[in-house]
Amino acid sequence: MMRKILVAGNWKMHGSKTMVRSLLEGLLKGSSMNGNADLAVFPSFPYLSLTESILSGSHIQWGGQTLNPNAQGAHSGETSGSMLADMGCRYVLVGHSERRSIYAESDVDVALRFKAALDTGLEPVLCVGETQEEREGGQTEAVVGRQLDAVIGSVGMDAFNHAIIAYEPVWAIGTGLTATPQQAQSVHAFIRDKLSSLDVIISDQLRILYGGSVNGSNAVELFAQSDIDGGLVGGASLTAEDFLAIYSAAA
Ligand code: PEP
């Protein structure tokens, strides 16, 4: 099964109008539509409108970094899935490790957000991954399996027709430590096998991204693995040159 690679840039809490404009213009100038790879950016909420105005009608898509599970109401400071859809978002990250660790999002919270994303027509990118301690304790598959089960139990396997998974070992995010292509492939294969026991076709078509210090030098080998279908990129998505090097590796 040939799955189209997705190169997704999570800008986290970085940026300004000037930076967003120049980065997006750089990406538009330095990339073109490619049959083998999709390109997407995840700016902070205040820049979604600017992002939509610059990227509308182009080959680059965009998404939100999180969403509130409620449809609307008294949730000051929060953003709903329908608001993201209204800003032209195609995707939304759900369960990023920083949301899980800093903002205490539990597996149940993550499942609610995943469902809210689907209900509002967004494609959730479900982030899963173990900490260094969990890896050293031989718990990687148990942790990733538990994080997946919470979502599957809530929305069912069919929901993965319209979703993406990102395997992001917490110890590799923003640390400069990358999982080796073999380490990453082994967890990706575990994820696909697990889902394949529920639905072979959905599991085969599902895109599973790797995240954790992806850059222009390691991307080719990572993307060459049979179960790695792209990258969720933090640091290296903040400059057009670095991010485009990863997109070229995919294309
Ligand atoms: C991320 O933010 O999801 C990420 C993987 O960051 P980095 O590429 O900087 O490790």
PDB file of C-alpha atoms and ligand atoms in Angstrom:
ATOM      1  CA  MET A   1       0.000   0.000   0.000  1.00  0.00           C
ATOM      2  CA  MET A   2       1.445   3.378  -1.051  1.00  0.00           C
ATOM      3  CA  ARG A   3       0.330   5.995   1.443  1.00  0.00           C
ATOM      4  CA  LYS A   4       0.829   9.672   0.676  1.00  0.00           C
ATOM      5  CA  ILE A   5       3.457  11.191   2.948  1.00  0.00           C
ATOM      6  CA  LEU A   6       2.401  14.120   5.163  1.00  0.00           C
ATOM      7  CA  VAL A   7       4.943  16.632   6.388  1.00  0.00           C
ATOM      8  CA  ALA A   8       3.311  18.629   9.189  1.00  0.00           C
ATOM      9  CA  GLY A   9       4.901  21.579  10.989  1.00  0.00           C
ATOM     10  CA  ASN A  10       3.850  22.210  14.588  1.00  0.00           C
ATOM     11  CA  TRP A  11       4.921  25.776  15.357  1.00  0.00           C
ATOM     12  CA  LYS A  12       3.895  25.459  19.018  1.00  0.00           C
ATOM     13  CA  MET A  13       3.760  28.849  20.794  1.00  0.00           C
ATOM     14  CA  HIS A  14       6.079  30.600  18.363  1.00  0.00           C
ATOM     15  CA  GLY A  15       5.540  33.351  15.854  1.00  0.00           C
ATOM     16  CA  SER A  16       4.386  36.864  15.089  1.00  0.00           C
ATOM     17  CA  LYS A  17       2.540  38.331  12.108  1.00  0.00           C
ATOM     18  CA  THR A  18       5.859  39.152  10.466  1.00  0.00           C
ATOM     19  CA  MET A  19       7.291  35.707  11.070  1.00  0.00           C
ATOM     20  CA  VAL A  20       4.139  33.868   9.946  1.00  0.00           C
ATOM     21  CA  ARG A  21       3.897  35.901   6.746  1.00  0.00           C
ATOM     22  CA  SER A  22       7.524  35.420   5.778  1.00  0.00           C
ATOM     23  CA  LEU A  23       7.570  31.734   6.686  1.00  0.00           C
ATOM     24  CA  LEU A  24       4.408  30.995   4.690  1.00  0.00           C
ATOM     25  CA  GLU A  25       5.605  33.018   1.729  1.00  0.00           C
ATOM     26  CA  GLY A  26       8.898  31.110   1.855  1.00  0.00           C
ATOM     27  CA  LEU A  27       7.044  27.785   1.901  1.00  0.00           C
ATOM     28  CA  LEU A  28       4.818  28.786  -1.012  1.00  0.00           C
ATOM     29  CA  LYS A  29       7.790  29.947  -3.041  1.00  0.00           C
ATOM     30  CA  GLY A  30       9.970  26.936  -2.284  1.00  0.00           C
ATOM     31  CA  SER A  31       7.458  24.107  -2.714  1.00  0.00           C
ATOM     32  CA  SER A  32       4.893  22.945  -5.194  1.00  0.00           C
ATOM     33  CA  MET A  33       2.030  20.486  -5.348  1.00  0.00           C
ATOM     34  CA  ASN A  34       3.406  16.978  -5.193  1.00  0.00           C
ATOM     35  CA  GLY A  35       1.560  13.759  -5.851  1.00  0.00           C
ATOM     36  CA  ASN A  36       3.611  11.908  -3.242  1.00  0.00           C
ATOM     37  CA  ALA A  37       3.500  14.304  -0.326  1.00  0.00           C
ATOM     38  CA  ASP A  38       1.232  16.759   1.496  1.00  0.00           C
ATOM     39  CA  LEU A  39       2.482  19.782   3.402  1.00  0.00           C
ATOM     40  CA  ALA A  40       0.700  21.330   6.398  1.00  0.00           C
ATOM     41  CA  VAL A  41       1.373  23.903   9.117  1.00  0.00           C
ATOM     42  CA  PHE A  42      -0.048  24.263  12.620  1.00  0.00           C
ATOM     43  CA  PRO A  43       0.184  27.891  13.767  1.00  0.00           C
ATOM     44  CA  SER A  44      -1.086  29.291  17.074  1.00  0.00           C
ATOM     45  CA  PHE A  45      -4.764  30.299  17.024  1.00  0.00           C
ATOM     46  CA  PRO A  46      -4.227  34.073  16.561  1.00  0.00           C
ATOM     47  CA  TYR A  47      -2.440  33.415  13.263  1.00  0.00           C
ATOM     48  CA  LEU A  48      -4.989  31.068  11.704  1.00  0.00           C
ATOM     49  CA  SER A  49      -6.813  33.893   9.978  1.00  0.00           C
ATOM     50  CA  LEU A  50      -3.595  35.256   8.468  1.00  0.00           C
ATOM     51  CA  THR A  51      -2.608  31.699   7.517  1.00  0.00           C
ATOM     52  CA  GLU A  52      -5.943  31.137   5.791  1.00  0.00           C
ATOM     53  CA  SER A  53      -5.610  34.383   3.851  1.00  0.00           C
ATOM     54  CA  ILE A  54      -2.122  33.482   2.628  1.00  0.00           C
ATOM     55  CA  LEU A  55      -2.566  29.749   1.961  1.00  0.00           C
ATOM     56  CA  SER A  56      -6.137  29.649   0.660  1.00  0.00           C
ATOM     57  CA  GLY A  57      -6.260  27.911  -2.718  1.00  0.00           C
ATOM     58  CA  SER A  58      -2.634  26.737  -2.430  1.00  0.00           C
ATOM     59  CA  HIS A  59      -1.228  23.205  -2.061  1.00  0.00           C
ATOM     60  CA  ILE A  60      -0.410  23.793   1.640  1.00  0.00           C
ATOM     61  CA  GLN A  61      -2.965  22.920   4.315  1.00  0.00           C
ATOM     62  CA  TRP A  62      -3.215  24.055   7.928  1.00  0.00           C
ATOM     63  CA  GLY A  63      -4.599  23.020  11.263  1.00  0.00           C
ATOM     64  CA  GLY A  64      -4.984  23.868  14.944  1.00  0.00           C
ATOM     65  CA  GLN A  65      -2.695  22.655  17.740  1.00  0.00           C
ATOM     66  CA  THR A  66      -5.559  21.597  20.026  1.00  0.00           C
ATOM     67  CA  LEU A  67      -9.299  22.115  20.463  1.00  0.00           C
ATOM     68  CA  ASN A  68     -11.806  22.192  23.279  1.00  0.00           C
ATOM     69  CA  PRO A  69     -14.098  19.156  23.282  1.00  0.00           C
ATOM     70  CA  ASN A  70     -17.240  21.271  23.766  1.00  0.00           C
ATOM     71  CA  ALA A  71     -19.177  22.715  20.845  1.00  0.00           C
ATOM     72  CA  GLN A  72     -19.519  26.226  22.368  1.00  0.00           C
ATOM     73  CA  GLY A  73     -20.339  28.035  25.588  1.00  0.00           C
ATOM     74  CA  ALA A  74     -18.746  29.338  28.783  1.00  0.00           C
ATOM     75  CA  HIS A  75     -15.147  28.183  28.228  1.00  0.00           C
ATOM     76  CA  SER A  76     -13.117  31.394  28.284  1.00  0.00           C
ATOM     77  CA  GLY A  77      -9.836  31.140  26.454  1.00  0.00           C
ATOM     78  CA  GLU A  78     -10.790  27.987  24.576  1.00  0.00           C
ATOM     79  CA  THR A  79     -11.365  27.254  20.880  1.00  0.00           C
ATOM     80  CA  SER A  80     -13.858  24.783  19.430  1.00  0.00           C
ATOM     81  CA  GLY A  81     -13.517  22.474  16.464  1.00  0.00           C
ATOM     82  CA  SER A  82     -16.158  24.374  14.510  1.00  0.00           C
ATOM     83  CA  MET A  83     -14.127  27.587  14.971  1.00  0.00           C
ATOM     84  CA  LEU A  84     -11.061  25.843  13.549  1.00  0.00           C
ATOM     85  CA  ALA A  85     -13.112  24.522  10.637  1.00  0.00           C
ATOM     86  CA  ASP A  86     -14.410  28.066  10.118  1.00  0.00           C
ATOM     87  CA  MET A  87     -10.763  29.205   9.778  1.00  0.00           C
ATOM     88  CA  GLY A  88     -10.264  26.715   6.963  1.00  0.00           C
ATOM     89  CA  CYS A  89      -8.374  24.168   9.066  1.00  0.00           C
ATOM     90  CA  ARG A  90      -8.249  20.663   7.681  1.00  0.00           C
ATOM     91  CA  TYR A  91      -6.440  19.123  10.643  1.00  0.00           C
ATOM     92  CA  VAL A  92      -6.117  19.454  14.402  1.00  0.00           C
ATOM     93  CA  LEU A  93      -3.491  17.962  16.718  1.00  0.00           C
ATOM     94  CA  VAL A  94      -4.954  15.953  19.570  1.00  0.00           C
ATOM     95  CA  GLY A  95      -3.040  14.685  22.589  1.00  0.00           C
ATOM     96  CA  HIS A  96       0.329  16.259  21.820  1.00  0.00           C
ATOM     97  CA  SER A  97       2.709  15.259  24.614  1.00  0.00           C
ATOM     98  CA  GLU A  98       2.927  18.884  25.794  1.00  0.00           C
ATOM     99  CA  ARG A  99      -0.884  18.927  26.203  1.00  0.00           C
ATOM    100  CA  ARG A 100      -0.744  15.635  28.068  1.00  0.00           C
ATOM    101  CA  SER A 101       2.121  16.600  30.371  1.00  0.00           C
ATOM    102  CA  ILE A 102       1.816  20.379  30.909  1.00  0.00           C
ATOM    103  CA  TYR A 103      -1.985  20.679  30.682  1.00  0.00           C
ATOM    104  CA  ALA A 104      -2.749  17.304  32.252  1.00  0.00           C
ATOM    105  CA  GLU A 105      -4.900  16.004  29.399  1.00  0.00           C
ATOM    106  CA  SER A 106      -5.786  12.420  30.262  1.00  0.00           C
ATOM    107  CA  ASP A 107      -6.440   9.626  27.766  1.00  0.00           C
ATOM    108  CA  VAL A 108     -10.154  10.301  28.290  1.00  0.00           C
ATOM    109  CA  ASP A 109      -9.741  14.044  27.563  1.00  0.00           C
ATOM    110  CA  VAL A 110      -7.796  13.187  24.435  1.00  0.00           C
ATOM    111  CA  ALA A 111     -10.556  10.827  23.271  1.00  0.00           C
ATOM    112  CA  LEU A 112     -13.182  13.567  23.786  1.00  0.00           C
ATOM    113  CA  ARG A 113     -11.130  15.993  21.721  1.00  0.00           C
ATOM    114  CA  PHE A 114     -10.618  13.401  19.004  1.00  0.00           C
ATOM    115  CA  LYS A 115     -14.388  12.888  18.801  1.00  0.00           C
ATOM    116  CA  ALA A 116     -15.060  16.648  18.775  1.00  0.00           C
ATOM    117  CA  ALA A 117     -12.617  17.021  15.880  1.00  0.00           C
ATOM    118  CA  LEU A 118     -14.412  14.387  13.817  1.00  0.00           C
ATOM    119  CA  ASP A 119     -17.820  15.859  14.694  1.00  0.00           C
ATOM    120  CA  THR A 120     -16.746  19.214  13.279  1.00  0.00           C
ATOM    121  CA  GLY A 121     -15.290  17.790  10.076  1.00  0.00           C
ATOM    122  CA  LEU A 122     -11.634  18.091  11.072  1.00  0.00           C
ATOM    123  CA  GLU A 123      -9.071  15.346  10.601  1.00  0.00           C
ATOM    124  CA  PRO A 124      -7.510  14.682  14.026  1.00  0.00           C
ATOM    125  CA  VAL A 125      -3.798  13.932  14.251  1.00  0.00           C
ATOM    126  CA  LEU A 126      -3.660  11.734  17.342  1.00  0.00           C
ATOM    127  CA  CYS A 127      -0.281  11.988  19.072  1.00  0.00           C
ATOM    128  CA  VAL A 128       0.928   9.036  21.121  1.00  0.00           C
ATOM    129  CA  GLY A 129       4.285   8.162  22.644  1.00  0.00           C
ATOM    130  CA  GLU A 130       6.199   7.027  25.685  1.00  0.00           C
ATOM    131  CA  THR A 131       8.527   8.890  28.040  1.00  0.00           C
ATOM    132  CA  GLN A 132      12.178   7.941  28.430  1.00  0.00           C
ATOM    133  CA  GLU A 133      11.397   6.258  31.749  1.00  0.00           C
ATOM    134  CA  GLU A 134       8.611   4.216  30.164  1.00  0.00           C
ATOM    135  CA  ARG A 135      10.886   3.151  27.308  1.00  0.00           C
ATOM    136  CA  GLU A 136      13.648   2.136  29.696  1.00  0.00           C
ATOM    137  CA  GLY A 137      11.088   0.179  31.698  1.00  0.00           C
ATOM    138  CA  GLY A 138      10.059  -1.778  28.599  1.00  0.00           C
ATOM    139  CA  GLN A 139       6.628  -0.107  28.634  1.00  0.00           C
ATOM    140  CA  THR A 140       6.612   1.492  25.169  1.00  0.00           C
ATOM    141  CA  GLU A 141       4.009  -0.794  23.586  1.00  0.00           C
ATOM    142  CA  ALA A 142       1.866  -0.876  26.725  1.00  0.00           C
ATOM    143  CA  VAL A 143       1.747   2.934  26.889  1.00  0.00           C
ATOM    144  CA  VAL A 144       1.099   3.481  23.188  1.00  0.00           C
ATOM    145  CA  GLY A 145      -1.464   0.658  23.224  1.00  0.00           C
ATOM    146  CA  ARG A 146      -3.268   2.233  26.179  1.00  0.00           C
ATOM    147  CA  GLN A 147      -3.326   5.669  24.504  1.00  0.00           C
ATOM    148  CA  LEU A 148      -4.801   4.122  21.342  1.00  0.00           C
ATOM    149  CA  ASP A 149      -7.330   1.989  23.211  1.00  0.00           C
ATOM    150  CA  ALA A 150      -8.769   5.063  24.969  1.00  0.00           C
ATOM    151  CA  VAL A 151      -9.617   6.608  21.598  1.00  0.00           C
ATOM    152  CA  ILE A 152     -10.729   3.417  19.841  1.00  0.00           C
ATOM    153  CA  GLY A 153     -12.962   2.575  22.808  1.00  0.00           C
ATOM    154  CA  SER A 154     -14.629   5.955  22.537  1.00  0.00           C
ATOM    155  CA  VAL A 155     -15.058   6.467  18.781  1.00  0.00           C
ATOM    156  CA  GLY A 156     -14.550   3.008  17.263  1.00  0.00           C
ATOM    157  CA  MET A 157     -12.157   1.863  14.586  1.00  0.00           C
ATOM    158  CA  ASP A 158     -14.129   3.373  11.672  1.00  0.00           C
ATOM    159  CA  ALA A 159     -13.169   6.832  12.923  1.00  0.00           C
ATOM    160  CA  PHE A 160      -9.598   6.109  11.806  1.00  0.00           C
ATOM    161  CA  ASN A 161     -10.800   6.399   8.218  1.00  0.00           C
ATOM    162  CA  HIS A 162     -10.601  10.151   8.800  1.00  0.00           C
ATOM    163  CA  ALA A 163      -7.655  10.433  11.159  1.00  0.00           C
ATOM    164  CA  ILE A 164      -3.883  10.359  11.322  1.00  0.00           C
ATOM    165  CA  ILE A 165      -1.656   9.012  14.070  1.00  0.00           C
ATOM    166  CA  ALA A 166       1.635  10.604  15.071  1.00  0.00           C
ATOM    167  CA  TYR A 167       4.073   8.483  17.062  1.00  0.00           C
ATOM    168  CA  GLU A 168       6.129  10.917  19.093  1.00  0.00           C
ATOM    169  CA  PRO A 169       8.434   9.426  21.711  1.00  0.00           C
ATOM    170  CA  VAL A 170       8.459  12.118  24.393  1.00  0.00           C
ATOM    171  CA  TRP A 171      12.225  11.755  24.914  1.00  0.00           C
ATOM    172  CA  ALA A 172      12.822  12.706  21.268  1.00  0.00           C
ATOM    173  CA  ILE A 173      10.686  15.879  21.159  1.00  0.00           C
ATOM    174  CA  GLY A 174      12.729  19.065  21.066  1.00  0.00           C
ATOM    175  CA  THR A 175      15.749  17.261  22.492  1.00  0.00           C
ATOM    176  CA  GLY A 176      17.789  16.639  19.358  1.00  0.00           C
ATOM    177  CA  LEU A 177      17.536  12.914  20.149  1.00  0.00           C
ATOM    178  CA  THR A 178      15.828  11.095  17.293  1.00  0.00           C
ATOM    179  CA  ALA A 179      14.547   7.563  17.506  1.00  0.00           C
ATOM    180  CA  THR A 180      16.592   5.497  15.069  1.00  0.00           C
ATOM    181  CA  PRO A 181      14.631   4.614  11.930  1.00  0.00           C
ATOM    182  CA  GLN A 182      14.509   1.025  13.252  1.00  0.00           C
ATOM    183  CA  GLN A 183      13.214   2.072  16.692  1.00  0.00           C
ATOM    184  CA  ALA A 184      10.533   4.241  15.098  1.00  0.00           C
ATOM    185  CA  GLN A 185       9.580   1.606  12.502  1.00  0.00           C
ATOM    186  CA  SER A 186       9.171  -0.994  15.224  1.00  0.00           C
ATOM    187  CA  VAL A 187       6.601   1.129  17.116  1.00  0.00           C
ATOM    188  CA  HIS A 188       4.849   2.145  13.875  1.00  0.00           C
ATOM    189  CA  ALA A 189       4.522  -1.530  12.935  1.00  0.00           C
ATOM    190  CA  PHE A 190       3.155  -2.278  16.397  1.00  0.00           C
ATOM    191  CA  ILE A 191       0.511   0.455  15.947  1.00  0.00           C
ATOM    192  CA  ARG A 192      -0.469  -0.736  12.474  1.00  0.00           C
ATOM    193  CA  ASP A 193      -0.628  -4.395  13.557  1.00  0.00           C
ATOM    194  CA  LYS A 194      -2.762  -3.513  16.538  1.00  0.00           C
ATOM    195  CA  LEU A 195      -5.249  -1.579  14.390  1.00  0.00           C
ATOM    196  CA  SER A 196      -5.136  -4.182  11.681  1.00  0.00           C
ATOM    197  CA  SER A 197      -6.602  -6.732  14.097  1.00  0.00           C
ATOM    198  CA  LEU A 198      -9.684  -4.452  14.150  1.00  0.00           C
ATOM    199  CA  ASP A 199      -9.809  -3.474  10.461  1.00  0.00           C
ATOM    200  CA  VAL A 200      -7.189  -4.480   7.931  1.00  0.00           C
ATOM    201  CA  ILE A 201      -8.203  -1.989   5.247  1.00  0.00           C
ATOM    202  CA  ILE A 202      -8.420   1.072   7.498  1.00  0.00           C
ATOM    203  CA  SER A 203      -5.155   0.161   9.174  1.00  0.00           C
ATOM    204  CA  ASP A 204      -3.425  -0.285   5.827  1.00  0.00           C
ATOM    205  CA  GLN A 205      -4.567   3.138   4.594  1.00  0.00           C
ATOM    206  CA  LEU A 206      -3.899   5.003   7.824  1.00  0.00           C
ATOM    207  CA  ARG A 207      -1.052   7.487   7.820  1.00  0.00           C
ATOM    208  CA  ILE A 208       1.273   7.134  10.801  1.00  0.00           C
ATOM    209  CA  LEU A 209       3.685  10.054  11.171  1.00  0.00           C
ATOM    210  CA  TYR A 210       6.877  10.055  13.199  1.00  0.00           C
ATOM    211  CA  GLY A 211       7.727  13.058  15.371  1.00  0.00           C
ATOM    212  CA  GLY A 212      10.799  13.800  17.459  1.00  0.00           C
ATOM    213  CA  SER A 213      13.685  15.942  16.187  1.00  0.00           C
ATOM    214  CA  VAL A 214      13.006  15.238  12.508  1.00  0.00           C
ATOM    215  CA  ASN A 215      15.298  17.317  10.273  1.00  0.00           C
ATOM    216  CA  GLY A 216      16.524  17.516   6.701  1.00  0.00           C
ATOM    217  CA  SER A 217      19.294  14.988   7.353  1.00  0.00           C
ATOM    218  CA  ASN A 218      17.355  12.204   9.066  1.00  0.00           C
ATOM    219  CA  ALA A 219      14.043  12.537   7.169  1.00  0.00           C
ATOM    220  CA  VAL A 220      14.987  10.448   4.111  1.00  0.00           C
ATOM    221  CA  GLU A 221      15.852   7.385   6.148  1.00  0.00           C
ATOM    222  CA  LEU A 222      12.857   7.772   8.461  1.00  0.00           C
ATOM    223  CA  PHE A 223      10.402   8.160   5.565  1.00  0.00           C
ATOM    224  CA  ALA A 224      11.932   5.130   3.833  1.00  0.00           C
ATOM    225  CA  GLN A 225      10.592   2.847   6.585  1.00  0.00           C
ATOM    226  CA  SER A 226       7.586   0.854   5.462  1.00  0.00           C
ATOM    227  CA  ASP A 227       5.249   2.080   8.215  1.00  0.00           C
ATOM    228  CA  ILE A 228       6.420   5.693   8.488  1.00  0.00           C
ATOM    229  CA  ASP A 229       4.180   7.937   6.395  1.00  0.00           C
ATOM    230  CA  GLY A 230       5.578  11.352   7.151  1.00  0.00           C
ATOM    231  CA  GLY A 231       6.675  13.572   9.984  1.00  0.00           C
ATOM    232  CA  LEU A 232       5.279  15.850  12.643  1.00  0.00           C
ATOM    233  CA  VAL A 233       8.009  18.450  12.890  1.00  0.00           C
ATOM    234  CA  GLY A 234       8.521  21.018  15.648  1.00  0.00           C
ATOM    235  CA  GLY A 235      11.791  22.954  15.698  1.00  0.00           C
ATOM    236  CA  ALA A 236      12.734  22.363  12.068  1.00  0.00           C
ATOM    237  CA  SER A 237       9.365  23.692  10.852  1.00  0.00           C
ATOM    238  CA  LEU A 238      10.159  27.209  12.068  1.00  0.00           C
ATOM    239  CA  THR A 239      12.352  28.144   9.125  1.00  0.00           C
ATOM    240  CA  ALA A 240      11.294  27.664   5.509  1.00  0.00           C
ATOM    241  CA  GLU A 241      14.684  26.285   4.499  1.00  0.00           C
ATOM    242  CA  ASP A 242      14.749  23.529   7.148  1.00  0.00           C
ATOM    243  CA  PHE A 243      11.107  22.599   6.701  1.00  0.00           C
ATOM    244  CA  LEU A 244      11.415  22.492   2.911  1.00  0.00           C
ATOM    245  CA  ALA A 245      14.413  20.176   3.208  1.00  0.00           C
ATOM    246  CA  ILE A 246      12.117  17.701   4.984  1.00  0.00           C
ATOM    247  CA  TYR A 247       9.379  18.158   2.390  1.00  0.00           C
ATOM    248  CA  SER A 248      11.936  17.452  -0.349  1.00  0.00           C
ATOM    249  CA  ALA A 249      12.953  14.282   1.469  1.00  0.00           C
ATOM    250  CA  ALA A 250       9.318  13.197   1.341  1.00  0.00           C
ATOM    251  CA  ALA A 251       8.691  14.189  -2.237  1.00  0.00           C
TER     252      ALA A 251
HETATM  253  C1  PEP B   1       6.685  18.279  18.061  1.00  0.00           C
HETATM  254  O1  PEP B   1       6.507  19.411  18.454  1.00  0.00           O
HETATM  255  O2  PEP B   1       5.699  17.528  17.914  1.00  0.00           O
HETATM  256  C2  PEP B   1       8.059  17.825  17.773  1.00  0.00           C
HETATM  257  C3  PEP B   1       8.239  16.608  17.342  1.00  0.00           C
HETATM  258  O3  PEP B   1       9.064  18.724  17.993  1.00  0.00           O
HETATM  259  P1  PEP B   1      10.612  18.577  17.489  1.00  0.00           P
HETATM  260  O4  PEP B   1      10.559  18.277  16.020  1.00  0.00           O
HETATM  261  O5  PEP B   1      11.218  19.924  17.768  1.00  0.00           O
HETATM  262  O6  PEP B   1      11.226  17.470  18.261  1.00  0.00           O
END
